[in-house]
Structure formats: C-alpha cells, structure tokens
PDB file of C-alpha atoms in Angstrom:
ATOM      1  CA  GLY A   1     126.447  83.581  86.475  1.00 64.00           C
ATOM      2  CA  GLN A   2     125.045  85.607  89.358  1.00 74.00           C
ATOM      3  CA  ASN A   3     124.771  84.717  93.110  1.00 88.00           C
ATOM      4  CA  ILE A   4     124.122  87.112  95.974  1.00 93.00           C
ATOM      5  CA  ASP A   5     123.580  86.012  99.607  1.00 95.00           C
ATOM      6  CA  GLN A   6     121.837  87.767 102.584  1.00 96.00           C
ATOM      7  CA  PRO A   7     120.374  86.024 105.612  1.00 96.00           C
ATOM      8  CA  THR A   8     116.927  85.219 105.406  1.00 95.00           C
ATOM      9  CA  GLU A   9     116.019  87.099 108.828  1.00 96.00           C
ATOM     10  CA  MET A  10     117.191  88.671 111.381  1.00 97.00           C
ATOM     11  CA  THR A  11     115.365  90.288 114.896  1.00 97.00           C
ATOM     12  CA  ALA A  12     116.737  93.058 116.101  1.00 97.00           C
ATOM     13  CA  THR A  13     115.222  95.282 119.546  1.00 97.00           C
ATOM     14  CA  GLU A  14     113.663  99.002 118.975  1.00 97.00           C
ATOM     15  CA  GLY A  15     116.076 101.613 119.996  1.00 97.00           C
ATOM     16  CA  ALA A  16     119.534  99.175 118.896  1.00 97.00           C
ATOM     17  CA  ILE A  17     121.296  98.883 115.699  1.00 97.00           C
ATOM     18  CA  VAL A  18     120.855  95.855 113.369  1.00 98.00           C
ATOM     19  CA  GLN A  19     123.750  95.165 110.296  1.00 98.00           C
ATOM     20  CA  ILE A  20     122.481  93.441 107.330  1.00 98.00           C
ATOM     21  CA  ASN A  21     124.990  91.986 105.051  1.00 98.00           C
ATOM     22  CA  CYS A  22     125.070  91.034 101.188  1.00 97.00           C
ATOM     23  CA  THR A  23     127.922  89.090  99.685  1.00 97.00           C
ATOM     24  CA  TYR A  24     127.779  88.807  96.004  1.00 95.00           C
ATOM     25  CA  GLN A  25     129.695  87.259  92.697  1.00 92.00           C
ATOM     26  CA  THR A  26     128.535  88.373  89.628  1.00 83.00           C
ATOM     27  CA  SER A  27     129.677  88.994  86.027  1.00 79.00           C
ATOM     28  CA  GLY A  28     130.739  92.812  85.681  1.00 83.00           C
ATOM     29  CA  PHE A  29     130.180  94.740  88.964  1.00 87.00           C
ATOM     30  CA  ASN A  30     128.455  98.733  88.241  1.00 87.00           C
ATOM     31  CA  GLY A  31     126.766  99.203  91.696  1.00 90.00           C
ATOM     32  CA  LEU A  32     124.482  97.877  94.615  1.00 93.00           C
ATOM     33  CA  PHE A  33     121.200  98.990  95.521  1.00 94.00           C
ATOM     34  CA  TRP A  34     119.318  98.334  98.916  1.00 96.00           C
ATOM     35  CA  TYR A  35     116.085  98.319  98.594  1.00 96.00           C
ATOM     36  CA  GLN A  36     113.012  98.523 101.622  1.00 97.00           C
ATOM     37  CA  GLN A  37     109.356  96.105 101.116  1.00 96.00           C
ATOM     38  CA  HIS A  38     106.722  96.231 103.888  1.00 95.00           C
ATOM     39  CA  ALA A  39     105.104  93.482 103.915  1.00 92.00           C
ATOM     40  CA  GLY A  40     102.291  93.316 100.946  1.00 88.00           C
ATOM     41  CA  GLU A  41     104.067  96.477  99.491  1.00 90.00           C
ATOM     42  CA  ALA A  42     106.349  97.491  96.803  1.00 91.00           C
ATOM     43  CA  PRO A  43     110.248  97.837  97.144  1.00 94.00           C
ATOM     44  CA  THR A  44     111.667 101.295  97.582  1.00 94.00           C
ATOM     45  CA  PHE A  45     115.048 102.656  97.252  1.00 93.00           C
ATOM     46  CA  LEU A  46     117.065 102.884 100.277  1.00 95.00           C
ATOM     47  CA  SER A  47     120.841 104.181  98.719  1.00 94.00           C
ATOM     48  CA  TYR A  48     123.085 102.872  95.957  1.00 92.00           C
ATOM     49  CA  ASN A  49     126.741 102.261  96.357  1.00 94.00           C
ATOM     50  CA  VAL A  50     129.106 102.400  93.283  1.00 91.00           C
ATOM     51  CA  LEU A  51     132.765 103.130  94.951  1.00 93.00           C
ATOM     52  CA  ASP A  52     133.617 101.785  98.181  1.00 96.00           C
ATOM     53  CA  GLY A  53     132.971 103.211 101.273  1.00 96.00           C
ATOM     54  CA  LEU A  54     130.576 104.064 103.674  1.00 96.00           C
ATOM     55  CA  GLU A  55     127.037 106.223 102.667  1.00 93.00           C
ATOM     56  CA  GLU A  56     125.144 107.845 105.420  1.00 93.00           C
ATOM     57  CA  LYS A  57     121.807 108.722 105.024  1.00 90.00           C
ATOM     58  CA  GLY A  58     119.697 109.789 108.016  1.00 93.00           C
ATOM     59  CA  ARG A  59     119.475 106.178 110.234  1.00 96.00           C
ATOM     60  CA  PHE A  60     120.713 103.993 107.578  1.00 96.00           C
ATOM     61  CA  SER A  61     124.474 103.775 106.262  1.00 97.00           C
ATOM     62  CA  SER A  62     125.534 101.532 103.292  1.00 97.00           C
ATOM     63  CA  PHE A  63     128.836 100.016 103.070  1.00 98.00           C
ATOM     64  CA  LEU A  64     130.265  98.924  99.551  1.00 97.00           C
ATOM     65  CA  SER A  65     133.898  96.855  99.133  1.00 97.00           C
ATOM     66  CA  ARG A  66     134.264  96.083  95.709  1.00 95.00           C
ATOM     67  CA  SER A  67     137.429  93.702  96.248  1.00 94.00           C
ATOM     68  CA  LYS A  68     135.641  91.821  98.789  1.00 95.00           C
ATOM     69  CA  GLY A  69     132.095  91.827  97.137  1.00 95.00           C
ATOM     70  CA  TYR A  70     130.424  92.599 100.686  1.00 96.00           C
ATOM     71  CA  SER A  71     127.687  95.087 101.210  1.00 98.00           C
ATOM     72  CA  TYR A  72     125.734  95.857 104.642  1.00 98.00           C
ATOM     73  CA  LEU A  73     123.031  97.766 105.612  1.00 98.00           C
ATOM     74  CA  LEU A  74     123.394  99.250 108.748  1.00 98.00           C
ATOM     75  CA  LEU A  75     120.243 100.753 110.442  1.00 97.00           C
ATOM     76  CA  LYS A  76     120.471 102.551 113.736  1.00 97.00           C
ATOM     77  CA  GLU A  77     117.760 103.564 116.306  1.00 97.00           C
ATOM     78  CA  LEU A  78     115.826 101.182 115.259  1.00 97.00           C
ATOM     79  CA  GLN A  79     111.683 101.756 115.140  1.00 97.00           C
ATOM     80  CA  MET A  80     109.282  99.460 115.078  1.00 97.00           C
ATOM     81  CA  LYS A  81     108.608 100.871 111.175  1.00 97.00           C
ATOM     82  CA  ASP A  82     111.209  99.493 110.351  1.00 98.00           C
ATOM     83  CA  SER A  83     110.436  96.272 110.437  1.00 98.00           C
ATOM     84  CA  ALA A  84     110.312  95.065 106.718  1.00 97.00           C
ATOM     85  CA  SER A  85     112.519  92.620 103.941  1.00 97.00           C
ATOM     86  CA  TYR A  86     115.687  94.538 102.575  1.00 98.00           C
ATOM     87  CA  LEU A  87     116.789  93.462  99.442  1.00 97.00           C
ATOM     88  CA  CYS A  88     120.270  93.704  98.591  1.00 96.00           C
ATOM     89  CA  ALA A  89     120.183  93.756  94.422  1.00 93.00           C
ATOM     90  CA  VAL A  90     123.236  94.105  92.177  1.00 91.00           C
ATOM     91  CA  VAL A  91     123.428  96.191  88.211  1.00 86.00           C
ATOM     92  CA  PRO A  92     126.263  93.457  86.837  1.00 78.00           C
ATOM     93  CA  GLY A  93     127.914  94.116  83.946  1.00 71.00           C
ATOM     94  CA  GLY A  94     124.717  94.488  81.713  1.00 64.00           C
ATOM     95  CA  TYR A  95     123.419  97.459  82.637  1.00 58.00           C
ATOM     96  CA  GLN A  96     119.797  97.071  82.593  1.00 62.00           C
ATOM     97  CA  LYS A  97     119.448  93.178  84.008  1.00 77.00           C
ATOM     98  CA  VAL A  98     119.843  94.148  88.476  1.00 85.00           C
ATOM     99  CA  THR A  99     119.695  91.240  89.871  1.00 88.00           C
ATOM    100  CA  PHE A 100     118.100  90.931  93.322  1.00 92.00           C
ATOM    101  CA  GLY A 101     118.797  88.704  96.500  1.00 93.00           C
ATOM    102  CA  THR A 102     116.190  86.728  98.151  1.00 94.00           C
ATOM    103  CA  GLY A 103     116.065  89.255 100.991  1.00 95.00           C
ATOM    104  CA  THR A 104     116.041  89.975 104.719  1.00 97.00           C
ATOM    105  CA  LYS A 105     113.222  89.929 106.876  1.00 97.00           C
ATOM    106  CA  LEU A 106     114.020  91.953 109.847  1.00 98.00           C
ATOM    107  CA  GLN A 107     111.638  91.917 112.638  1.00 98.00           C
ATOM    108  CA  VAL A 108     112.039  94.953 115.088  1.00 97.00           C
ATOM    109  CA  ILE A 109     110.527  93.763 118.313  1.00 97.00           C
ATOM    110  CA  PRO A 110     109.868  96.209 121.412  1.00 95.00           C
TER     111      PRO A 110
ATOM    112  CA  ASP B   1     106.853 111.565  92.278  1.00 69.00           C
ATOM    113  CA  VAL B   2     107.172 108.655  90.053  1.00 67.00           C
ATOM    114  CA  LYS B   3     103.609 106.977  89.733  1.00 89.00           C
ATOM    115  CA  VAL B   4     103.716 103.299  88.435  1.00 95.00           C
ATOM    116  CA  THR B   5     100.758 101.992  88.612  1.00 95.00           C
ATOM    117  CA  GLN B   6      99.534  98.044  87.937  1.00 95.00           C
ATOM    118  CA  SER B   7      95.911  97.359  86.391  1.00 91.00           C
ATOM    119  CA  SER B   8      94.748  94.852  89.630  1.00 92.00           C
ATOM    120  CA  ARG B   9      96.133  94.312  93.455  1.00 93.00           C
ATOM    121  CA  TYR B  10      94.331  90.720  92.875  1.00 96.00           C
ATOM    122  CA  LEU B  11      93.905  88.573  90.573  1.00 96.00           C
ATOM    123  CA  VAL B  12      92.260  85.139  90.133  1.00 97.00           C
ATOM    124  CA  LYS B  13      92.125  82.904  86.997  1.00 97.00           C
ATOM    125  CA  ARG B  14      91.761  79.203  86.030  1.00 97.00           C
ATOM    126  CA  THR B  15      94.204  76.855  84.753  1.00 97.00           C
ATOM    127  CA  GLY B  16      94.453  77.667  80.780  1.00 97.00           C
ATOM    128  CA  GLU B  17      92.812  81.024  80.894  1.00 97.00           C
ATOM    129  CA  LYS B  18      95.172  83.967  78.841  1.00 97.00           C
ATOM    130  CA  VAL B  19      95.967  86.196  81.167  1.00 97.00           C
ATOM    131  CA  PHE B  20      97.242  90.097  80.812  1.00 97.00           C
ATOM    132  CA  LEU B  21      98.770  92.347  83.982  1.00 97.00           C
ATOM    133  CA  GLU B  22      99.302  96.118  82.204  1.00 97.00           C
ATOM    134  CA  CYS B  23     101.408  98.707  84.272  1.00 97.00           C
ATOM    135  CA  VAL B  24     102.323 101.954  83.716  1.00 97.00           C
ATOM    136  CA  GLN B  25     104.190 104.559  84.491  1.00 96.00           C
ATOM    137  CA  ASP B  26     104.226 108.209  84.175  1.00 94.00           C
ATOM    138  CA  MET B  27     107.572 109.297  83.948  1.00 89.00           C
ATOM    139  CA  ASP B  28     108.543 109.216  80.195  1.00 91.00           C
ATOM    140  CA  HIS B  29     111.021 106.307  81.892  1.00 91.00           C
ATOM    141  CA  GLU B  30     113.338 104.647  79.107  1.00 90.00           C
ATOM    142  CA  ASN B  31     113.199 100.920  80.662  1.00 91.00           C
ATOM    143  CA  MET B  32     110.509  99.151  81.962  1.00 93.00           C
ATOM    144  CA  PHE B  33     110.297  95.751  83.494  1.00 94.00           C
ATOM    145  CA  TRP B  34     108.329  92.726  85.161  1.00 97.00           C
ATOM    146  CA  TYR B  35     109.353  90.423  87.632  1.00 96.00           C
ATOM    147  CA  ARG B  36     107.483  87.071  89.726  1.00 97.00           C
ATOM    148  CA  GLN B  37     108.303  87.453  93.149  1.00 95.00           C
ATOM    149  CA  ASP B  38     108.452  84.132  95.452  1.00 94.00           C
ATOM    150  CA  PRO B  39     108.976  82.933  98.956  1.00 88.00           C
ATOM    151  CA  GLY B  40     112.541  82.050  99.449  1.00 86.00           C
ATOM    152  CA  LEU B  41     113.289  82.766  95.822  1.00 89.00           C
ATOM    153  CA  GLY B  42     113.121  87.321  95.693  1.00 88.00           C
ATOM    154  CA  LEU B  43     112.353  89.146  92.740  1.00 93.00           C
ATOM    155  CA  ARG B  44     113.072  87.048  89.638  1.00 94.00           C
ATOM    156  CA  LEU B  45     113.295  89.148  85.961  1.00 93.00           C
ATOM    157  CA  ILE B  46     110.925  87.696  83.457  1.00 96.00           C
ATOM    158  CA  TYR B  47     111.146  90.041  80.601  1.00 95.00           C
ATOM    159  CA  PHE B  48     112.314  93.918  80.246  1.00 92.00           C
ATOM    160  CA  SER B  49     111.730  96.173  77.614  1.00 93.00           C
ATOM    161  CA  TYR B  50     114.365  99.249  77.347  1.00 89.00           C
ATOM    162  CA  ASP B  51     112.423 100.802  74.158  1.00 90.00           C
ATOM    163  CA  VAL B  52     109.066 100.930  72.507  1.00 92.00           C
ATOM    164  CA  LYS B  53     108.707  97.593  70.938  1.00 89.00           C
ATOM    165  CA  MET B  54     111.741  96.397  72.390  1.00 91.00           C
ATOM    166  CA  LYS B  55     111.783  93.817  74.766  1.00 93.00           C
ATOM    167  CA  GLU B  56     114.407  91.460  76.091  1.00 91.00           C
ATOM    168  CA  LYS B  57     114.053  87.964  78.242  1.00 93.00           C
ATOM    169  CA  GLY B  58     115.188  87.606  81.796  1.00 91.00           C
ATOM    170  CA  ASP B  59     115.755  85.163  83.598  1.00 89.00           C
ATOM    171  CA  ILE B  60     112.463  83.006  84.089  1.00 94.00           C
ATOM    172  CA  PRO B  61     110.768  83.790  80.414  1.00 96.00           C
ATOM    173  CA  GLU B  62     109.014  80.882  79.878  1.00 96.00           C
ATOM    174  CA  GLY B  63     105.135  80.814  79.473  1.00 96.00           C
ATOM    175  CA  TYR B  64     105.023  84.438  79.701  1.00 97.00           C
ATOM    176  CA  SER B  65     105.689  87.270  77.130  1.00 97.00           C
ATOM    177  CA  VAL B  66     105.487  90.796  76.897  1.00 97.00           C
ATOM    178  CA  SER B  67     104.252  93.779  74.574  1.00 97.00           C
ATOM    179  CA  ARG B  68     105.406  97.472  74.968  1.00 96.00           C
ATOM    180  CA  GLU B  69     103.158  99.288  72.380  1.00 95.00           C
ATOM    181  CA  LYS B  70     103.498 102.951  74.022  1.00 95.00           C
ATOM    182  CA  LYS B  71     106.422 104.541  75.844  1.00 94.00           C
ATOM    183  CA  GLU B  72     104.461 104.663  79.768  1.00 96.00           C
ATOM    184  CA  ARG B  73     102.880 100.794  79.209  1.00 97.00           C
ATOM    185  CA  PHE B  74     103.955  97.560  79.413  1.00 97.00           C
ATOM    186  CA  SER B  75     101.627  94.246  79.100  1.00 97.00           C
ATOM    187  CA  LEU B  76     102.716  91.455  80.781  1.00 98.00           C
ATOM    188  CA  ILE B  77     100.661  87.961  79.441  1.00 98.00           C
ATOM    189  CA  LEU B  78     100.204  84.732  80.549  1.00 97.00           C
ATOM    190  CA  GLU B  79      99.296  82.705  77.240  1.00 94.00           C
ATOM    191  CA  SER B  80      97.759  79.849  79.300  1.00 97.00           C
ATOM    192  CA  ALA B  81      97.837  80.227  82.309  1.00 97.00           C
ATOM    193  CA  SER B  82      99.132  77.091  85.322  1.00 97.00           C
ATOM    194  CA  THR B  83      99.119  77.020  88.872  1.00 97.00           C
ATOM    195  CA  ASN B  84     103.008  77.299  89.154  1.00 96.00           C
ATOM    196  CA  GLN B  85     102.126  80.519  87.901  1.00 98.00           C
ATOM    197  CA  THR B  86     100.805  81.738  91.280  1.00 97.00           C
ATOM    198  CA  SER B  87     102.520  84.111  92.545  1.00 97.00           C
ATOM    199  CA  MET B  88     103.218  88.013  93.009  1.00 96.00           C
ATOM    200  CA  TYR B  89     103.688  90.137  90.000  1.00 97.00           C
ATOM    201  CA  LEU B  90     105.758  93.631  90.339  1.00 97.00           C
ATOM    202  CA  CYS B  91     106.043  95.770  87.250  1.00 97.00           C
ATOM    203  CA  ALA B  92     108.994  98.345  87.533  1.00 94.00           C
ATOM    204  CA  SER B  93     110.644 101.779  85.735  1.00 93.00           C
ATOM    205  CA  MET B  94     113.665 103.225  85.654  1.00 89.00           C
ATOM    206  CA  GLU B  95     115.533 105.932  83.576  1.00 84.00           C
ATOM    207  CA  ALA B  96     118.177 105.412  81.153  1.00 71.00           C
ATOM    208  CA  THR B  97     120.979 103.536  82.418  1.00 67.00           C
ATOM    209  CA  GLY B  98     120.834 100.944  85.199  1.00 61.00           C
ATOM    210  CA  THR B  99     122.703 102.871  87.742  1.00 68.00           C
ATOM    211  CA  ASP B 100     119.030 104.622  88.301  1.00 77.00           C
ATOM    212  CA  THR B 101     116.974 103.078  90.931  1.00 85.00           C
ATOM    213  CA  GLN B 102     113.733 101.341  89.361  1.00 89.00           C
ATOM    214  CA  TYR B 103     110.519 102.243  90.828  1.00 92.00           C
ATOM    215  CA  PHE B 104     108.102  99.713  91.666  1.00 95.00           C
ATOM    216  CA  GLY B 105     104.233  99.812  90.733  1.00 95.00           C
ATOM    217  CA  PRO B 106     102.033  98.385  93.876  1.00 93.00           C
ATOM    218  CA  GLY B 107     102.261  94.838  92.872  1.00 95.00           C
ATOM    219  CA  THR B 108      99.204  91.895  91.428  1.00 96.00           C
ATOM    220  CA  ARG B 109      99.039  88.950  93.111  1.00 96.00           C
ATOM    221  CA  LEU B 110      97.933  86.843  91.056  1.00 97.00           C
ATOM    222  CA  THR B 111      95.977  83.251  91.917  1.00 97.00           C
ATOM    223  CA  VAL B 112      95.722  80.969  89.374  1.00 97.00           C
ATOM    224  CA  LEU B 113      92.833  78.306  90.545  1.00 96.00           C
TER     225      LEU B 113
END
C-alpha cells in the first residue's frame, strides 16, 4: 500500500522561512511532486524530484532523500499570498497512479 | 498553456439522481483522472484513463463510473447519487508518463441532498 504523511497545519510569519515535511512509504518510487492549492482553487505544480538532493526554484526549494523516504518543501521570504495548502504526491511503481498526501495548510501571518 | 475545464463549478442534486460531471482538456494528453477531495482525506483517485475507451479503477471507484469516448473528454458518472458523494471533484490530465505533472481543472463542488 501507499502511505504519505504531512503535517496538517503550519503557521509562519511573513518574511520568514518555513519547511514543510513529507514522509512516504510506497511500493516502488519514481518521483515526488509538490503542488500548491489555494482555498477553492485547483492544485498547481510547484516541483518534481526524482533524484536525491535539493532543487531550487526562486523562493521555493524541494529536497528529496530516497533512502529515507523523505522530502521537504522550503519556502523563503514568505509572503501573505503563500497562504495555501501544499500537497506532497508520490509516483509509485505504476506510473499513472500518483498518490497524494492529505496536504499541509500553511497560514502566513503578518 | 494547458487548459482543463469542468462543466460546472457548483452542482446541487438530490439523492438517487444520475449525475454527469464533464471534463475537457485541450493539450492532447493521454491520461485523464478523476479525484474527489474531502477535508482531512486529501485527494483520492476515483478512476483514470490512459487512452480513449480505456479506464482503470483508482482507490475509491465504488458508486462511480466513467466514460472516455474522445481523447479530450473524460466524464464521471454517479449512477445514483448519495449524500456521501457530496464532495469537491477535480479532473486532471497528464502527458504519457507519470513523471509529468498533472494539470487540474477548477473543480466541481457537488452537494447531494
């Protein structure tokens, strides 16, 4: 079976840095996605990791450790508009059936 | 830009009604998906299709069926709607492999009374 764990909620201050963790146990692994979803809207793609290490994209970075079944999303210089849910999603052995975590709701406060 | 559209943003139906949710994508993607999203449960896969007339069950197919007669269109059907099918329904499309990102439609919030 597939199991993905993320914290349910986090709060961080505008201008700060926040790290959202994701741990997974899946039958096979072919990569991990991070999506952002604002309330009432569709998820949108943030990053995709398949190899170990850190991938940086502007204010957002994503890290993967395949041996530990662990990933994190790092958001720097937080802005109010970053208040959203962040979804971790794993591509297991069967390529089409991506499995999503329950998401982490991030609230950015002034 | 990829565009995925869904037929309705909000829908209210009565128990026992047959419900059709339509999804259309304009990027000639092979794969299309139907999810439902509920608080605390995240996105759960109902059905997906990897080609015209091809479909596979996801994690929660009970009470649902799907149709894909054309590549760009993927329909979700609730044969007899029940109150526990009240949810947000999201359609997505993706190119050939699972290592491509999925593009999501805006969602349909279905309420079954």
